[in-house]
């Protein structure tokens, strides 16, 4: 397995290189620049600024300079948040995004798998239909609707939780973001689990387990469940990467200091280095979490070989 | 004059429930603790995340709002946003208005106890103009002697017309008389910096722990995109009169989110509230959702380099057809602007304020008939309508509603405008490069003087002069006004120039901007003002009205 992991990581390096290169040049093709604003700068001041940030050098030179910095772990200065480097911004924001995302992931997995399993065990019953209807609702209502509504109800009207803000990472500030982020995931996970579980319950190894006289809970949890959630694992790799690197909408509506907003805000502000920094983080997260998903496959399904 | 919304209030917030067991268990203990110790904390929303707290690197109001709490210039703002002495206790201008001598407050010290000297000002103003600093706002200092050449790198920094004469005397030389000088130097760009600290730490002097203040507050902590905590600066010369011990600025770019947090009591103040919520707020919290006119104008520009907009008849038709009152009263429901018939906002200082567009007193049907006539004269008809793209800022609901209304108004006189949404950065780039046909733009004053609006249309202000307005007489009047030491005569020259600008219909003013502020009814000392500046040092909290 070590060889497998090593090989995958070696393949990841050129992948990251291609992503960074594409992102670098795509950002630069976009019209407008970091110093365009409501107040047009006098040409001489714009020239001073461009020189200060090396933006006056030819593009290939800027690119090589950026890559060189990246290899030394230097993500460069942020054009917009000038008092911080991109690395500082990501290092303070990433733990926040991960805390929000990890909590939502745990919630989503627990309730998604639970609801999906119940649905499968009581297939076509009233419970099954209501669980699956809820799932459809969870998928169709976007987070930019659930977030303000929950904030209004639990924050403003009931006053049980803060309407927004990080509050130094207190539990109260995390509950609503966790719920909002996990709702659509619960919906998808429960549907994936239900389908997988129905298939697993009909398979030969489950029939064998039942024939051995094992109690039903053991049959479901130990034998059917691992097979049922295999499709889920491949979905979870990229989904977890998305969750852990932050959500623009949830971070904006709840005013959370994560890195999810940097991608869109940075792109709109033409904060080239910040966007590239977030791209590197996101791409790395996808590569690593996909690798973890592939390793999990092997643990869940004995037929899978690492090759 | 603050225009409070005047409809009886309804009890809406249920803040008391926050005291409930659940809330007590879940909320962070910080504010509760602060309250227990009898410290007064003010929680202020701040819109966007500041890019910097270095006065030479800031560019936005959301940055200067915080820097202005910590750094105090020669002049500063009073509770009503008006210029009052800050670090200067006296100033004297020479007869020709070109040399000013400021005396620095003898008891002023930085938060580390080091005295604030004239040298700190000299150092700061040279630093912001040094090309190596690459300060975005350096141009606001270009009225200082040799400033432009220094900023361009054509002259050494030492050629700048500012020098410390001893520790407490600052001599400032100007390129031309500036009757608005005392107003202008309240701007953050004119702040002093602690020379000893900046020379030792370089750019890192702005980090919490290193930042030195000479104002009412000092920097305690900054978590990007979350909050910036400022605490009382005990060394501030007027500390005895400061009531609030701690002020926390939160970055909340979404006005709806800020409003929710204001309603729960998490915020005491916020610079903005959603226009769409206006009717509801007018009912539920008329004494807390405030609007006030400010020194800003929203306008439409037509590129005179692109036919047929080189024809004044066509431009005038565009302007005639825009019903300003319908925009402010119906589209914005009275919550986002007042009709503008001049380019310089009404109520500005140093100005007679007489110029108006010629059709100000005409009724809309008359104006529309006149617009149709002008268009026909210029060769447009039903079969051959005037067609063009109207570029505007995307991602802003108010801007979208506004241009949709303008489009419909033009349609009524037979003009076919196609909406062309652009990312703000792209729009400003197109305007600057004159790569547009018709566009919407806006300007907020840096200081309270008509020149700060009229210079935009000077033929030398290339990058601000989006429509390529070029009029020798206009330039002459503006240049003459700049050299005119008599304030009354200067105002007349500027007014004469503005009338020329208005008659050209190149910059078509549509509405003057208003500020929308949420201010808790327990916040004392708030005075709504055109500069939209509310320094915490003048504010207090009346605990009996909280909750």
Short mmCIF file of C-alpha atoms in Angstrom, two decimals, chain B residues 166-353:
data_model
loop_
_atom_site.label_atom_id
_atom_site.label_comp_id
_atom_site.label_asym_id
_atom_site.label_seq_id
_atom_site.Cartn_x
_atom_site.Cartn_y
_atom_site.Cartn_z
CA UNK B 166 12.01 72.12 15.92
CA UNK B 167 9.97 69.40 17.61
CA UNK B 168 6.62 71.12 17.68
CA UNK B 169 6.46 73.35 14.58
CA UNK B 170 5.54 72.09 11.13
CA UNK B 171 5.92 74.35 8.09
CA UNK B 172 3.88 73.36 5.05
CA UNK B 173 4.29 74.94 1.60
CA UNK B 174 1.60 74.63 -1.07
CA UNK B 175 1.57 74.77 -4.87
CA UNK B 176 -1.51 77.00 -4.79
CA UNK B 177 -3.84 78.39 -2.10
CA UNK B 178 -6.14 75.74 -0.65
CA UNK B 179 -9.00 77.24 1.34
CA UNK B 180 -10.08 73.68 2.10
CA UNK B 181 -6.68 72.71 3.56
CA UNK B 182 -7.91 72.33 7.15
CA UNK B 183 -10.84 70.17 5.96
CA UNK B 184 -8.62 68.12 3.71
CA UNK B 185 -5.97 67.26 6.28
CA UNK B 186 -8.51 65.41 8.42
CA UNK B 187 -8.15 62.71 5.73
CA UNK B 188 -6.33 59.54 6.81
CA UNK B 189 -3.67 60.08 4.13
CA UNK B 190 -2.41 63.07 6.17
CA UNK B 191 -2.02 61.08 9.41
CA UNK B 192 1.35 61.07 11.12
CA UNK B 193 3.16 57.78 11.64
CA UNK B 194 5.48 56.99 14.57
CA UNK B 195 8.78 57.53 12.83
CA UNK B 196 10.84 55.62 15.40
CA UNK B 197 8.61 52.55 15.09
CA UNK B 198 8.30 52.55 11.30
CA UNK B 199 12.05 52.97 10.85
CA UNK B 200 12.72 50.02 13.15
CA UNK B 201 10.02 47.60 11.99
CA UNK B 202 9.28 48.66 8.39
CA UNK B 203 5.92 47.48 7.09
CA UNK B 204 5.43 45.26 10.14
CA UNK B 205 4.80 48.27 12.37
CA UNK B 206 1.06 47.82 11.66
CA UNK B 207 0.83 44.43 13.39
CA UNK B 208 -1.03 44.17 16.71
CA UNK B 209 1.52 44.72 19.43
CA UNK B 210 3.65 46.99 17.26
CA UNK B 211 1.08 49.54 16.09
CA UNK B 212 1.48 52.84 17.90
CA UNK B 213 -1.44 55.26 18.22
CA UNK B 214 -1.68 58.93 18.97
CA UNK B 215 -5.48 58.83 18.89
CA UNK B 216 -8.14 57.59 21.28
CA UNK B 217 -7.68 53.85 20.66
CA UNK B 218 -4.91 51.36 20.07
CA UNK B 219 -4.83 48.09 18.17
CA UNK B 220 -5.30 45.02 20.39
CA UNK B 221 -6.05 42.23 17.93
CA UNK B 222 -6.91 41.61 14.30
CA UNK B 223 -8.30 38.34 12.93
CA UNK B 224 -8.76 38.77 9.15
CA UNK B 225 -12.40 38.66 8.02
CA UNK B 226 -13.63 38.43 11.60
CA UNK B 227 -12.95 41.40 13.83
CA UNK B 228 -10.47 44.07 14.83
CA UNK B 229 -10.33 44.90 18.53
CA UNK B 230 -9.26 48.37 19.63
CA UNK B 231 -8.79 49.31 23.25
CA UNK B 232 -8.55 52.61 25.05
CA UNK B 233 -5.24 54.45 24.59
CA UNK B 234 -4.54 55.73 28.08
CA UNK B 235 -1.84 58.02 26.67
CA UNK B 236 -4.32 59.86 24.41
CA UNK B 237 -4.29 63.56 25.32
CA UNK B 238 -8.10 63.71 25.66
CA UNK B 239 -8.49 60.24 27.20
CA UNK B 240 -10.38 61.66 30.20
CA UNK B 241 -13.31 62.50 27.94
CA UNK B 242 -13.45 59.12 26.15
CA UNK B 243 -16.28 56.89 27.44
CA UNK B 244 -16.02 53.66 25.44
CA UNK B 245 -13.20 51.37 26.67
CA UNK B 246 -13.14 48.94 23.80
CA UNK B 247 -14.46 49.07 20.25
CA UNK B 248 -14.73 45.99 18.07
CA UNK B 249 -15.07 46.37 14.30
CA UNK B 250 -16.57 43.36 12.50
CA UNK B 251 -16.19 42.71 8.77
CA UNK B 252 -19.70 42.01 7.55
CA UNK B 253 -20.07 42.67 3.86
CA UNK B 254 -23.67 41.43 3.68
CA UNK B 255 -26.03 44.15 4.89
CA UNK B 256 -28.82 41.65 5.54
CA UNK B 257 -26.55 39.64 7.81
CA UNK B 258 -25.49 42.83 9.59
CA UNK B 259 -29.12 43.80 10.14
CA UNK B 260 -29.88 40.42 11.73
CA UNK B 261 -26.94 40.80 14.07
CA UNK B 262 -28.00 44.32 14.91
CA UNK B 263 -31.47 43.04 15.78
CA UNK B 264 -30.06 40.42 18.16
CA UNK B 265 -27.95 43.06 19.88
CA UNK B 266 -24.65 41.57 18.64
CA UNK B 267 -23.93 44.89 16.88
CA UNK B 268 -24.49 48.37 18.26
CA UNK B 269 -23.87 50.17 14.95
CA UNK B 270 -23.50 49.28 11.27
CA UNK B 271 -22.63 51.46 8.26
CA UNK B 272 -25.46 50.32 5.98
CA UNK B 273 -28.76 48.53 5.80
CA UNK B 274 -30.52 46.93 2.85
CA UNK B 275 -32.68 49.36 0.85
CA UNK B 276 -35.25 46.63 0.28
CA UNK B 277 -35.81 46.37 4.03
CA UNK B 278 -36.55 50.11 4.20
CA UNK B 279 -40.35 49.90 4.44
CA UNK B 280 -40.12 47.28 7.20
CA UNK B 281 -37.44 49.16 9.16
CA UNK B 282 -39.45 52.34 8.86
CA UNK B 283 -42.12 50.54 10.87
CA UNK B 284 -40.04 48.46 13.25
CA UNK B 285 -37.07 50.69 14.15
CA UNK B 286 -37.51 54.21 12.77
CA UNK B 287 -35.22 55.65 15.44
CA UNK B 288 -32.39 53.21 14.67
CA UNK B 289 -32.32 52.83 10.86
CA UNK B 290 -31.09 56.29 9.86
CA UNK B 291 -30.38 57.97 6.55
CA UNK B 292 -28.43 61.12 5.89
CA UNK B 293 -27.33 62.91 2.74
CA UNK B 294 -23.63 62.62 2.08
CA UNK B 295 -21.12 64.26 -0.24
CA UNK B 296 -21.47 61.90 -3.15
CA UNK B 297 -23.11 61.81 -6.53
CA UNK B 298 -24.24 59.06 -8.86
CA UNK B 299 -24.06 60.00 -12.52
CA UNK B 300 -24.29 58.74 -16.06
CA UNK B 301 -21.51 59.36 -18.56
CA UNK B 302 -21.67 59.29 -22.35
CA UNK B 303 -18.39 58.85 -24.21
CA UNK B 304 -17.97 61.93 -26.39
CA UNK B 305 -15.33 60.14 -28.46
CA UNK B 306 -18.02 57.79 -29.78
CA UNK B 307 -20.60 59.19 -32.19
CA UNK B 308 -23.40 60.11 -31.86
CA UNK B 309 -22.48 61.11 -28.29
CA UNK B 310 -20.21 63.83 -29.62
CA UNK B 311 -23.52 65.61 -30.33
CA UNK B 312 -24.74 67.60 -27.34
CA UNK B 313 -28.37 67.17 -28.49
CA UNK B 314 -28.12 63.42 -28.10
CA UNK B 315 -26.54 63.69 -24.64
CA UNK B 316 -29.10 66.24 -23.54
CA UNK B 317 -31.92 63.94 -24.70
CA UNK B 318 -30.48 61.17 -22.53
CA UNK B 319 -30.35 63.42 -19.48
CA UNK B 320 -33.80 64.96 -20.06
CA UNK B 321 -35.48 61.57 -20.19
CA UNK B 322 -34.14 60.38 -16.82
CA UNK B 323 -36.77 61.03 -14.16
CA UNK B 324 -34.57 61.59 -11.07
CA UNK B 325 -37.47 61.76 -8.67
CA UNK B 326 -38.93 58.46 -9.84
CA UNK B 327 -35.55 56.83 -9.23
CA UNK B 328 -35.12 58.10 -5.70
CA UNK B 329 -38.76 57.91 -4.59
CA UNK B 330 -39.97 54.79 -6.38
CA UNK B 331 -36.98 52.64 -7.27
CA UNK B 332 -35.16 53.36 -4.01
CA UNK B 333 -38.34 54.09 -2.04
CA UNK B 334 -36.75 57.18 -0.52
CA UNK B 335 -33.97 55.19 1.16
CA UNK B 336 -31.05 55.59 -1.21
CA UNK B 337 -30.63 59.03 -2.68
CA UNK B 338 -32.02 62.46 -3.40
CA UNK B 339 -32.61 63.77 -6.95
CA UNK B 340 -29.55 65.54 -8.36
CA UNK B 341 -29.80 68.45 -10.80
CA UNK B 342 -26.22 69.58 -10.23
CA UNK B 343 -22.94 67.68 -10.18
CA UNK B 344 -21.66 69.16 -6.91
CA UNK B 345 -23.86 67.97 -4.04
CA UNK B 346 -26.00 70.56 -2.33
CA UNK B 347 -24.84 71.63 1.10
CA UNK B 348 -21.13 71.44 0.30
CA UNK B 349 -18.76 73.94 1.96
CA UNK B 350 -17.15 76.97 0.27
CA UNK B 351 -19.76 77.15 -2.49
CA UNK B 352 -22.71 79.34 -3.52
CA UNK B 353 -24.31 76.25 -5.08
#
